[in-house]
């Protein structure tokens, strides 16, 4: 087995791009004020420790007791919740990844459904990207309540190009998107340095697959992976696995949360990323011209022009 490439001397944290990131872990409930207090305190703590970008999990705004409850609690992008986080980004001078916001989109009145929206805010509080989850989680697992996200959520329609940030180019995804490697490869092909998967994995799937999938995406795409996660019991019917983590392009877990709310910090070293890609140039060896030739398959594709820089439909 090949040894991990020796890490070069890391640049000073102030060198851009690259730097310290934080993956937050919380236990959201249907109480939006409780969730705001929990998340904002952790963002402030991460900023005080030097994080340049802070990543929050899916459902940071709330986790409803039922699909109907989630629809009632959802807000548009110009609502109170996003406004608070825009102000928080400005106050803390950090970029914020708000993964899995329950968005009442422009088609709310006609569809009565929401989007699972991953927002990226810069340190001025501007919304620089709004990715809407492509793959909706519909599953009935033994010993767990059936979850059918598609019953109240619209799927997104496009994959956004990676967004330049002070810590590198960030590719946006949400939770269940993790299980579709084509999405990650498309983001890697479009220039991503960091893949981010804000999540609320079930206890069953998390124990079996969470770290395995995240490390696999990091290894095969040769990207850093930042995965903020929900942890613990949200209601009588639902609980999440937790274990927020950051992995490097070799698949090494650099930082990971344990039990309970909190955060983990890791340094994004883009010189190490370039070294891994140079010494094991798997991306250049891919045969995308061949893979799509098999019946029932398609090429990995590339990220589209998307709506980075806007909060489009």
PDB file of C-alpha atoms in Angstrom:
ATOM      1  CA  UNK A   1       0.000   0.000   0.000  1.00  0.00           C
ATOM      2  CA  UNK A   2       1.350   3.425  -0.939  1.00  0.00           C
ATOM      3  CA  UNK A   3       2.441   5.608   1.926  1.00  0.00           C
ATOM      4  CA  UNK A   4       0.785   8.940   2.492  1.00  0.00           C
ATOM      5  CA  UNK A   5       2.787  11.697   0.784  1.00  0.00           C
ATOM      6  CA  UNK A   6       4.933  13.589   3.240  1.00  0.00           C
ATOM      7  CA  UNK A   7       3.253  16.848   4.087  1.00  0.00           C
ATOM      8  CA  UNK A   8       5.196  19.933   2.973  1.00  0.00           C
ATOM      9  CA  UNK A   9       5.767  22.736   5.404  1.00  0.00           C
ATOM     10  CA  UNK A  10       2.371  24.406   5.693  1.00  0.00           C
ATOM     11  CA  UNK A  11       2.028  28.094   4.872  1.00  0.00           C
ATOM     12  CA  UNK A  12       1.123  30.534   7.604  1.00  0.00           C
ATOM     13  CA  UNK A  13      -2.644  30.525   8.265  1.00  0.00           C
ATOM     14  CA  UNK A  14      -2.884  34.093   6.941  1.00  0.00           C
ATOM     15  CA  UNK A  15      -1.749  33.068   3.450  1.00  0.00           C
ATOM     16  CA  UNK A  16      -4.643  33.015   0.962  1.00  0.00           C
ATOM     17  CA  UNK A  17      -6.108  30.745  -0.249  1.00  0.00           C
ATOM     18  CA  UNK A  18      -6.108  28.034   2.387  1.00  0.00           C
ATOM     19  CA  UNK A  19      -6.528  28.306   6.109  1.00  0.00           C
ATOM     20  CA  UNK A  20      -8.513  27.128   9.088  1.00  0.00           C
ATOM     21  CA  UNK A  21     -12.054  25.791   8.675  1.00  0.00           C
ATOM     22  CA  UNK A  22     -14.604  24.637  11.238  1.00  0.00           C
ATOM     23  CA  UNK A  23     -17.234  21.914  10.880  1.00  0.00           C
ATOM     24  CA  UNK A  24     -20.081  22.468  13.331  1.00  0.00           C
ATOM     25  CA  UNK A  25     -22.211  19.778  14.984  1.00  0.00           C
ATOM     26  CA  UNK A  26     -25.604  20.587  16.528  1.00  0.00           C
ATOM     27  CA  UNK A  27     -28.891  18.997  17.535  1.00  0.00           C
ATOM     28  CA  UNK A  28     -31.605  20.971  15.787  1.00  0.00           C
ATOM     29  CA  UNK A  29     -35.241  20.770  16.842  1.00  0.00           C
ATOM     30  CA  UNK A  30     -38.405  22.514  15.699  1.00  0.00           C
ATOM     31  CA  UNK A  31     -37.488  25.452  17.980  1.00  0.00           C
ATOM     32  CA  UNK A  32     -35.856  27.956  15.621  1.00  0.00           C
ATOM     33  CA  UNK A  33     -34.706  30.269  18.416  1.00  0.00           C
ATOM     34  CA  UNK A  34     -32.957  27.415  20.212  1.00  0.00           C
ATOM     35  CA  UNK A  35     -31.249  26.393  16.981  1.00  0.00           C
ATOM     36  CA  UNK A  36     -30.128  29.961  16.271  1.00  0.00           C
ATOM     37  CA  UNK A  37     -28.614  30.359  19.738  1.00  0.00           C
ATOM     38  CA  UNK A  38     -26.808  27.026  19.431  1.00  0.00           C
ATOM     39  CA  UNK A  39     -25.433  27.649  15.932  1.00  0.00           C
ATOM     40  CA  UNK A  40     -24.504  31.307  16.357  1.00  0.00           C
ATOM     41  CA  UNK A  41     -22.569  30.567  19.558  1.00  0.00           C
ATOM     42  CA  UNK A  42     -20.540  27.897  17.756  1.00  0.00           C
ATOM     43  CA  UNK A  43     -19.888  30.183  14.777  1.00  0.00           C
ATOM     44  CA  UNK A  44     -18.587  32.859  17.150  1.00  0.00           C
ATOM     45  CA  UNK A  45     -16.414  30.296  18.923  1.00  0.00           C
ATOM     46  CA  UNK A  46     -14.961  29.072  15.619  1.00  0.00           C
ATOM     47  CA  UNK A  47     -14.248  32.629  14.481  1.00  0.00           C
ATOM     48  CA  UNK A  48     -12.538  33.415  17.787  1.00  0.00           C
ATOM     49  CA  UNK A  49     -10.269  30.406  17.192  1.00  0.00           C
ATOM     50  CA  UNK A  50      -9.241  31.699  13.780  1.00  0.00           C
ATOM     51  CA  UNK A  51     -11.570  29.907  11.365  1.00  0.00           C
ATOM     52  CA  UNK A  52     -11.931  31.664   8.023  1.00  0.00           C
ATOM     53  CA  UNK A  53     -14.907  29.549   6.964  1.00  0.00           C
ATOM     54  CA  UNK A  54     -17.493  27.828   9.163  1.00  0.00           C
ATOM     55  CA  UNK A  55     -19.664  24.973   7.881  1.00  0.00           C
ATOM     56  CA  UNK A  56     -23.085  24.262   9.436  1.00  0.00           C
ATOM     57  CA  UNK A  57     -25.076  21.053   8.955  1.00  0.00           C
ATOM     58  CA  UNK A  58     -28.236  20.280   7.051  1.00  0.00           C
ATOM     59  CA  UNK A  59     -31.260  21.476   9.004  1.00  0.00           C
ATOM     60  CA  UNK A  60     -29.274  24.107  10.915  1.00  0.00           C
ATOM     61  CA  UNK A  61     -32.420  26.254  10.791  1.00  0.00           C
ATOM     62  CA  UNK A  62     -34.749  23.558  12.187  1.00  0.00           C
ATOM     63  CA  UNK A  63     -35.771  19.924  11.953  1.00  0.00           C
ATOM     64  CA  UNK A  64     -39.543  19.666  11.978  1.00  0.00           C
ATOM     65  CA  UNK A  65     -41.632  16.989  13.629  1.00  0.00           C
ATOM     66  CA  UNK A  66     -43.244  16.024  10.310  1.00  0.00           C
ATOM     67  CA  UNK A  67     -43.171  17.025   6.632  1.00  0.00           C
ATOM     68  CA  UNK A  68     -46.201  19.275   7.168  1.00  0.00           C
ATOM     69  CA  UNK A  69     -44.520  20.917  10.142  1.00  0.00           C
ATOM     70  CA  UNK A  70     -41.411  21.574   8.031  1.00  0.00           C
ATOM     71  CA  UNK A  71     -43.522  23.253   5.377  1.00  0.00           C
ATOM     72  CA  UNK A  72     -45.082  25.501   8.020  1.00  0.00           C
ATOM     73  CA  UNK A  73     -41.694  26.516   9.456  1.00  0.00           C
ATOM     74  CA  UNK A  74     -39.900  27.081   6.131  1.00  0.00           C
ATOM     75  CA  UNK A  75     -38.908  30.592   5.032  1.00  0.00           C
ATOM     76  CA  UNK A  76     -37.810  32.322   1.816  1.00  0.00           C
ATOM     77  CA  UNK A  77     -34.200  33.377   1.285  1.00  0.00           C
ATOM     78  CA  UNK A  78     -35.096  36.956   2.218  1.00  0.00           C
ATOM     79  CA  UNK A  79     -36.624  35.866   5.522  1.00  0.00           C
ATOM     80  CA  UNK A  80     -35.530  36.280   9.136  1.00  0.00           C
ATOM     81  CA  UNK A  81     -33.235  33.247   9.414  1.00  0.00           C
ATOM     82  CA  UNK A  82     -31.006  34.023   6.448  1.00  0.00           C
ATOM     83  CA  UNK A  83     -30.957  37.676   7.479  1.00  0.00           C
ATOM     84  CA  UNK A  84     -29.600  36.744  10.901  1.00  0.00           C
ATOM     85  CA  UNK A  85     -26.827  34.610   9.426  1.00  0.00           C
ATOM     86  CA  UNK A  86     -25.868  37.313   6.943  1.00  0.00           C
ATOM     87  CA  UNK A  87     -25.394  39.682   9.872  1.00  0.00           C
ATOM     88  CA  UNK A  88     -23.460  37.000  11.785  1.00  0.00           C
ATOM     89  CA  UNK A  89     -21.047  36.512   8.864  1.00  0.00           C
ATOM     90  CA  UNK A  90     -20.381  40.260   8.828  1.00  0.00           C
ATOM     91  CA  UNK A  91     -19.904  40.483  12.583  1.00  0.00           C
ATOM     92  CA  UNK A  92     -17.538  37.498  12.718  1.00  0.00           C
ATOM     93  CA  UNK A  93     -15.744  38.263   9.424  1.00  0.00           C
ATOM     94  CA  UNK A  94     -16.138  34.644   8.273  1.00  0.00           C
ATOM     95  CA  UNK A  95     -17.593  32.793   5.321  1.00  0.00           C
ATOM     96  CA  UNK A  96     -20.578  30.621   6.239  1.00  0.00           C
ATOM     97  CA  UNK A  97     -21.749  27.404   4.603  1.00  0.00           C
ATOM     98  CA  UNK A  98     -25.411  27.017   5.546  1.00  0.00           C
ATOM     99  CA  UNK A  99     -26.219  23.556   4.342  1.00  0.00           C
ATOM    100  CA  UNK A 100     -29.770  22.360   4.122  1.00  0.00           C
ATOM    101  CA  UNK A 101     -31.889  25.482   4.609  1.00  0.00           C
ATOM    102  CA  UNK A 102     -35.620  24.769   4.224  1.00  0.00           C
ATOM    103  CA  UNK A 103     -36.349  27.259   1.446  1.00  0.00           C
ATOM    104  CA  UNK A 104     -39.704  28.503   0.242  1.00  0.00           C
ATOM    105  CA  UNK A 105     -38.624  29.162  -3.332  1.00  0.00           C
ATOM    106  CA  UNK A 106     -40.158  31.342  -6.002  1.00  0.00           C
ATOM    107  CA  UNK A 107     -42.530  28.504  -6.926  1.00  0.00           C
ATOM    108  CA  UNK A 108     -43.810  28.040  -3.359  1.00  0.00           C
ATOM    109  CA  UNK A 109     -47.275  29.396  -4.100  1.00  0.00           C
ATOM    110  CA  UNK A 110     -47.760  27.084  -7.081  1.00  0.00           C
ATOM    111  CA  UNK A 111     -46.141  23.890  -5.750  1.00  0.00           C
ATOM    112  CA  UNK A 112     -46.546  24.046  -1.963  1.00  0.00           C
ATOM    113  CA  UNK A 113     -43.118  22.400  -1.728  1.00  0.00           C
ATOM    114  CA  UNK A 114     -39.757  23.617  -0.505  1.00  0.00           C
ATOM    115  CA  UNK A 115     -36.128  23.231  -1.568  1.00  0.00           C
ATOM    116  CA  UNK A 116     -33.278  21.809   0.486  1.00  0.00           C
ATOM    117  CA  UNK A 117     -30.940  24.720  -0.176  1.00  0.00           C
ATOM    118  CA  UNK A 118     -27.220  25.003   0.605  1.00  0.00           C
ATOM    119  CA  UNK A 119     -26.291  28.670   0.922  1.00  0.00           C
ATOM    120  CA  UNK A 120     -22.780  30.087   0.878  1.00  0.00           C
ATOM    121  CA  UNK A 121     -22.289  33.520   2.447  1.00  0.00           C
ATOM    122  CA  UNK A 122     -19.118  35.577   2.192  1.00  0.00           C
ATOM    123  CA  UNK A 123     -17.670  37.569   5.081  1.00  0.00           C
ATOM    124  CA  UNK A 124     -19.662  40.642   4.045  1.00  0.00           C
ATOM    125  CA  UNK A 125     -22.873  38.652   4.466  1.00  0.00           C
ATOM    126  CA  UNK A 126     -23.623  38.433   0.743  1.00  0.00           C
ATOM    127  CA  UNK A 127     -25.221  35.262  -0.632  1.00  0.00           C
ATOM    128  CA  UNK A 128     -22.652  34.121  -3.206  1.00  0.00           C
ATOM    129  CA  UNK A 129     -24.213  30.745  -4.053  1.00  0.00           C
ATOM    130  CA  UNK A 130     -27.480  28.874  -3.534  1.00  0.00           C
ATOM    131  CA  UNK A 131     -27.347  25.173  -4.428  1.00  0.00           C
ATOM    132  CA  UNK A 132     -30.553  23.172  -4.248  1.00  0.00           C
ATOM    133  CA  UNK A 133     -30.167  19.497  -3.389  1.00  0.00           C
ATOM    134  CA  UNK A 134     -30.420  17.270  -6.446  1.00  0.00           C
ATOM    135  CA  UNK A 135     -30.887  13.851  -4.825  1.00  0.00           C
ATOM    136  CA  UNK A 136     -33.801  13.503  -2.396  1.00  0.00           C
ATOM    137  CA  UNK A 137     -33.683  10.899   0.366  1.00  0.00           C
ATOM    138  CA  UNK A 138     -36.525   8.392   0.107  1.00  0.00           C
ATOM    139  CA  UNK A 139     -35.829   5.307   2.195  1.00  0.00           C
ATOM    140  CA  UNK A 140     -37.497   2.795   4.491  1.00  0.00           C
ATOM    141  CA  UNK A 141     -34.814   1.147   6.602  1.00  0.00           C
ATOM    142  CA  UNK A 142     -35.413  -1.683   9.093  1.00  0.00           C
ATOM    143  CA  UNK A 143     -35.960  -0.416  12.611  1.00  0.00           C
ATOM    144  CA  UNK A 144     -36.321   3.225  11.561  1.00  0.00           C
ATOM    145  CA  UNK A 145     -39.225   5.411  10.469  1.00  0.00           C
ATOM    146  CA  UNK A 146     -39.617   5.757   6.712  1.00  0.00           C
ATOM    147  CA  UNK A 147     -38.318   9.030   5.314  1.00  0.00           C
ATOM    148  CA  UNK A 148     -39.637  10.421   2.041  1.00  0.00           C
ATOM    149  CA  UNK A 149     -38.053  13.780   1.331  1.00  0.00           C
ATOM    150  CA  UNK A 150     -39.649  13.945  -2.113  1.00  0.00           C
ATOM    151  CA  UNK A 151     -43.117  14.128  -0.536  1.00  0.00           C
ATOM    152  CA  UNK A 152     -42.583  17.789   0.404  1.00  0.00           C
ATOM    153  CA  UNK A 153     -39.352  18.869  -1.321  1.00  0.00           C
ATOM    154  CA  UNK A 154     -38.592  19.803  -4.918  1.00  0.00           C
ATOM    155  CA  UNK A 155     -35.309  18.516  -6.366  1.00  0.00           C
ATOM    156  CA  UNK A 156     -32.807  21.057  -7.610  1.00  0.00           C
ATOM    157  CA  UNK A 157     -32.164  21.435 -11.317  1.00  0.00           C
ATOM    158  CA  UNK A 158     -28.453  22.203 -11.572  1.00  0.00           C
ATOM    159  CA  UNK A 159     -25.025  21.643 -10.109  1.00  0.00           C
ATOM    160  CA  UNK A 160     -23.142  24.847  -9.336  1.00  0.00           C
ATOM    161  CA  UNK A 161     -19.518  25.496 -10.279  1.00  0.00           C
ATOM    162  CA  UNK A 162     -17.117  25.480  -7.310  1.00  0.00           C
ATOM    163  CA  UNK A 163     -17.031  28.838  -5.548  1.00  0.00           C
ATOM    164  CA  UNK A 164     -13.700  30.625  -4.923  1.00  0.00           C
ATOM    165  CA  UNK A 165     -13.310  31.356  -1.193  1.00  0.00           C
ATOM    166  CA  UNK A 166     -10.396  32.331   1.071  1.00  0.00           C
ATOM    167  CA  UNK A 167      -9.814  28.634   1.857  1.00  0.00           C
ATOM    168  CA  UNK A 168     -10.057  27.312  -1.716  1.00  0.00           C
ATOM    169  CA  UNK A 169     -12.692  26.525  -4.325  1.00  0.00           C
ATOM    170  CA  UNK A 170     -15.697  24.959  -2.588  1.00  0.00           C
ATOM    171  CA  UNK A 171     -18.057  22.503  -4.278  1.00  0.00           C
ATOM    172  CA  UNK A 172     -21.543  22.502  -2.758  1.00  0.00           C
ATOM    173  CA  UNK A 173     -23.643  19.400  -2.083  1.00  0.00           C
ATOM    174  CA  UNK A 174     -26.083  18.246   0.621  1.00  0.00           C
ATOM    175  CA  UNK A 175     -26.243  14.985   2.620  1.00  0.00           C
ATOM    176  CA  UNK A 176     -27.658  12.239   0.329  1.00  0.00           C
ATOM    177  CA  UNK A 177     -25.709  13.742  -2.613  1.00  0.00           C
ATOM    178  CA  UNK A 178     -22.707  12.074  -0.957  1.00  0.00           C
ATOM    179  CA  UNK A 179     -23.861   8.691  -2.269  1.00  0.00           C
ATOM    180  CA  UNK A 180     -23.584   9.776  -5.915  1.00  0.00           C
ATOM    181  CA  UNK A 181     -19.883   9.905  -6.841  1.00  0.00           C
ATOM    182  CA  UNK A 182     -20.627  11.362 -10.274  1.00  0.00           C
ATOM    183  CA  UNK A 183     -21.632  14.616  -8.591  1.00  0.00           C
ATOM    184  CA  UNK A 184     -18.355  14.822  -6.675  1.00  0.00           C
ATOM    185  CA  UNK A 185     -16.327  13.978  -9.770  1.00  0.00           C
ATOM    186  CA  UNK A 186     -18.112  16.709 -11.721  1.00  0.00           C
ATOM    187  CA  UNK A 187     -17.213  19.247  -9.026  1.00  0.00           C
ATOM    188  CA  UNK A 188     -13.618  18.000  -8.990  1.00  0.00           C
ATOM    189  CA  UNK A 189     -13.458  18.308 -12.776  1.00  0.00           C
ATOM    190  CA  UNK A 190     -14.703  21.885 -12.506  1.00  0.00           C
ATOM    191  CA  UNK A 191     -11.853  22.786 -10.171  1.00  0.00           C
ATOM    192  CA  UNK A 192     -13.048  22.066  -6.620  1.00  0.00           C
ATOM    193  CA  UNK A 193     -10.467  21.912  -3.830  1.00  0.00           C
ATOM    194  CA  UNK A 194     -13.048  21.265  -1.116  1.00  0.00           C
ATOM    195  CA  UNK A 195     -16.222  19.179  -1.260  1.00  0.00           C
ATOM    196  CA  UNK A 196     -18.757  19.907   1.448  1.00  0.00           C
ATOM    197  CA  UNK A 197     -21.598  17.631   2.537  1.00  0.00           C
ATOM    198  CA  UNK A 198     -23.712  19.205   5.294  1.00  0.00           C
ATOM    199  CA  UNK A 199     -25.792  16.315   6.566  1.00  0.00           C
ATOM    200  CA  UNK A 200     -28.317  14.767   8.915  1.00  0.00           C
ATOM    201  CA  UNK A 201     -27.488  11.075   8.439  1.00  0.00           C
ATOM    202  CA  UNK A 202     -29.688   8.612  10.285  1.00  0.00           C
ATOM    203  CA  UNK A 203     -28.074   6.646  13.099  1.00  0.00           C
ATOM    204  CA  UNK A 204     -28.363   3.424  11.069  1.00  0.00           C
ATOM    205  CA  UNK A 205     -26.828   4.709   7.840  1.00  0.00           C
ATOM    206  CA  UNK A 206     -24.311   6.885   9.645  1.00  0.00           C
ATOM    207  CA  UNK A 207     -22.836   4.066  11.700  1.00  0.00           C
ATOM    208  CA  UNK A 208     -22.416   1.942   8.582  1.00  0.00           C
ATOM    209  CA  UNK A 209     -21.513   4.431   5.859  1.00  0.00           C
ATOM    210  CA  UNK A 210     -20.763   7.998   7.017  1.00  0.00           C
ATOM    211  CA  UNK A 211     -16.983   7.997   7.399  1.00  0.00           C
ATOM    212  CA  UNK A 212     -16.483   5.410   4.649  1.00  0.00           C
ATOM    213  CA  UNK A 213     -18.311   7.514   2.066  1.00  0.00           C
ATOM    214  CA  UNK A 214     -16.659  10.786   3.067  1.00  0.00           C
ATOM    215  CA  UNK A 215     -13.160   9.347   2.953  1.00  0.00           C
ATOM    216  CA  UNK A 216     -13.932   7.648  -0.366  1.00  0.00           C
ATOM    217  CA  UNK A 217     -15.014  10.954  -1.919  1.00  0.00           C
ATOM    218  CA  UNK A 218     -11.862  12.626  -0.579  1.00  0.00           C
ATOM    219  CA  UNK A 219      -9.599   9.888  -1.963  1.00  0.00           C
ATOM    220  CA  UNK A 220     -11.160   9.440  -5.388  1.00  0.00           C
ATOM    221  CA  UNK A 221     -11.555  13.183  -6.021  1.00  0.00           C
ATOM    222  CA  UNK A 222      -8.309  14.173  -4.257  1.00  0.00           C
ATOM    223  CA  UNK A 223     -10.150  16.953  -2.473  1.00  0.00           C
ATOM    224  CA  UNK A 224     -10.547  18.071   1.089  1.00  0.00           C
ATOM    225  CA  UNK A 225     -13.969  17.082   2.425  1.00  0.00           C
ATOM    226  CA  UNK A 226     -15.791  19.119   5.069  1.00  0.00           C
ATOM    227  CA  UNK A 227     -18.892  17.450   6.487  1.00  0.00           C
ATOM    228  CA  UNK A 228     -20.886  19.213   9.203  1.00  0.00           C
ATOM    229  CA  UNK A 229     -23.495  16.927  10.747  1.00  0.00           C
ATOM    230  CA  UNK A 230     -26.564  16.838  12.918  1.00  0.00           C
ATOM    231  CA  UNK A 231     -26.208  14.746  16.075  1.00  0.00           C
ATOM    232  CA  UNK A 232     -28.620  13.304  18.614  1.00  0.00           C
ATOM    233  CA  UNK A 233     -32.372  13.192  19.067  1.00  0.00           C
ATOM    234  CA  UNK A 234     -34.397  15.894  17.336  1.00  0.00           C
ATOM    235  CA  UNK A 235     -37.826  14.552  18.297  1.00  0.00           C
ATOM    236  CA  UNK A 236     -39.458  11.330  19.417  1.00  0.00           C
ATOM    237  CA  UNK A 237     -39.367  10.092  15.825  1.00  0.00           C
ATOM    238  CA  UNK A 238     -35.946  11.166  14.600  1.00  0.00           C
ATOM    239  CA  UNK A 239     -32.267  11.091  15.573  1.00  0.00           C
ATOM    240  CA  UNK A 240     -29.012  11.729  13.703  1.00  0.00           C
ATOM    241  CA  UNK A 241     -25.574  10.107  13.758  1.00  0.00           C
ATOM    242  CA  UNK A 242     -23.292  13.131  14.033  1.00  0.00           C
ATOM    243  CA  UNK A 243     -19.493  12.765  13.801  1.00  0.00           C
ATOM    244  CA  UNK A 244     -18.828  15.936  11.808  1.00  0.00           C
ATOM    245  CA  UNK A 245     -15.401  15.665  10.202  1.00  0.00           C
ATOM    246  CA  UNK A 246     -12.779  17.092   7.884  1.00  0.00           C
ATOM    247  CA  UNK A 247     -10.746  14.748   5.657  1.00  0.00           C
ATOM    248  CA  UNK A 248      -7.749  15.551   3.470  1.00  0.00           C
ATOM    249  CA  UNK A 249      -7.125  14.513  -0.171  1.00  0.00           C
ATOM    250  CA  UNK A 250      -5.354  11.333   0.983  1.00  0.00           C
ATOM    251  CA  UNK A 251      -8.435  10.300   2.948  1.00  0.00           C
ATOM    252  CA  UNK A 252      -6.952  11.029   6.355  1.00  0.00           C
ATOM    253  CA  UNK A 253      -9.450  12.330   8.904  1.00  0.00           C
ATOM    254  CA  UNK A 254      -7.888  15.557  10.151  1.00  0.00           C
ATOM    255  CA  UNK A 255     -10.549  16.420  12.730  1.00  0.00           C
ATOM    256  CA  UNK A 256     -13.782  14.882  13.955  1.00  0.00           C
ATOM    257  CA  UNK A 257     -16.479  15.697  16.499  1.00  0.00           C
ATOM    258  CA  UNK A 258     -17.431  13.191  19.146  1.00  0.00           C
ATOM    259  CA  UNK A 259     -20.761  13.015  20.951  1.00  0.00           C
ATOM    260  CA  UNK A 260     -22.827  16.150  21.448  1.00  0.00           C
ATOM    261  CA  UNK A 261     -22.902  19.635  19.952  1.00  0.00           C
ATOM    262  CA  UNK A 262     -19.553  21.225  19.197  1.00  0.00           C
ATOM    263  CA  UNK A 263     -17.111  21.860  16.395  1.00  0.00           C
ATOM    264  CA  UNK A 264     -13.890  20.552  14.929  1.00  0.00           C
ATOM    265  CA  UNK A 265     -11.140  22.585  13.280  1.00  0.00           C
ATOM    266  CA  UNK A 266      -8.707  21.685  10.507  1.00  0.00           C
ATOM    267  CA  UNK A 267      -6.252  23.492   8.252  1.00  0.00           C
ATOM    268  CA  UNK A 268      -6.842  23.422   4.504  1.00  0.00           C
ATOM    269  CA  UNK A 269      -3.358  23.084   3.005  1.00  0.00           C
ATOM    270  CA  UNK A 270      -3.642  23.587  -0.744  1.00  0.00           C
ATOM    271  CA  UNK A 271       0.064  22.924  -1.274  1.00  0.00           C
ATOM    272  CA  UNK A 272      -0.521  19.417   0.090  1.00  0.00           C
ATOM    273  CA  UNK A 273      -3.538  18.988  -2.202  1.00  0.00           C
ATOM    274  CA  UNK A 274      -1.398  19.905  -5.207  1.00  0.00           C
ATOM    275  CA  UNK A 275       1.283  17.469  -4.066  1.00  0.00           C
ATOM    276  CA  UNK A 276      -1.180  14.573  -3.793  1.00  0.00           C
ATOM    277  CA  UNK A 277      -2.596  15.294  -7.245  1.00  0.00           C
ATOM    278  CA  UNK A 278       0.883  15.594  -8.748  1.00  0.00           C
ATOM    279  CA  UNK A 279       2.258  12.381  -7.222  1.00  0.00           C
ATOM    280  CA  UNK A 280      -0.863  10.277  -7.953  1.00  0.00           C
ATOM    281  CA  UNK A 281      -2.467  11.917 -11.023  1.00  0.00           C
ATOM    282  CA  UNK A 282      -5.606   9.776 -11.167  1.00  0.00           C
ATOM    283  CA  UNK A 283      -7.788  12.534 -12.572  1.00  0.00           C
ATOM    284  CA  UNK A 284      -5.657  12.678 -15.695  1.00  0.00           C
ATOM    285  CA  UNK A 285      -5.967   8.917 -16.096  1.00  0.00           C
ATOM    286  CA  UNK A 286      -9.769   8.860 -16.136  1.00  0.00           C
ATOM    287  CA  UNK A 287     -11.338   7.400 -19.293  1.00  0.00           C
ATOM    288  CA  UNK A 288     -14.537   9.391 -19.483  1.00  0.00           C
ATOM    289  CA  UNK A 289     -14.624   8.703 -23.207  1.00  0.00           C
ATOM    290  CA  UNK A 290     -15.195   5.014 -22.422  1.00  0.00           C
ATOM    291  CA  UNK A 291     -17.374   4.942 -19.294  1.00  0.00           C
ATOM    292  CA  UNK A 292     -20.467   6.320 -21.003  1.00  0.00           C
ATOM    293  CA  UNK A 293     -20.358   3.666 -23.714  1.00  0.00           C
ATOM    294  CA  UNK A 294     -21.941   0.970 -21.519  1.00  0.00           C
ATOM    295  CA  UNK A 295     -25.745   0.664 -21.678  1.00  0.00           C
ATOM    296  CA  UNK A 296     -27.416   2.477 -18.802  1.00  0.00           C
ATOM    297  CA  UNK A 297     -24.397   4.632 -17.981  1.00  0.00           C
ATOM    298  CA  UNK A 298     -23.524   8.232 -18.580  1.00  0.00           C
ATOM    299  CA  UNK A 299     -20.334  10.241 -18.426  1.00  0.00           C
ATOM    300  CA  UNK A 300     -19.345  12.060 -15.272  1.00  0.00           C
ATOM    301  CA  UNK A 301     -20.200  15.389 -16.869  1.00  0.00           C
ATOM    302  CA  UNK A 302     -19.091  18.760 -15.627  1.00  0.00           C
ATOM    303  CA  UNK A 303     -20.597  21.373 -13.397  1.00  0.00           C
ATOM    304  CA  UNK A 304     -22.840  23.763 -15.292  1.00  0.00           C
ATOM    305  CA  UNK A 305     -22.838  27.502 -15.301  1.00  0.00           C
ATOM    306  CA  UNK A 306     -25.370  27.438 -12.434  1.00  0.00           C
ATOM    307  CA  UNK A 307     -26.340  30.401 -10.305  1.00  0.00           C
ATOM    308  CA  UNK A 308     -23.249  30.982  -8.199  1.00  0.00           C
ATOM    309  CA  UNK A 309     -23.318  34.611  -7.188  1.00  0.00           C
ATOM    310  CA  UNK A 310     -27.123  34.705  -7.167  1.00  0.00           C
ATOM    311  CA  UNK A 311     -29.977  33.159  -5.277  1.00  0.00           C
ATOM    312  CA  UNK A 312     -31.842  32.077  -8.400  1.00  0.00           C
ATOM    313  CA  UNK A 313     -34.670  29.626  -8.724  1.00  0.00           C
TER     314      UNK A 313
END
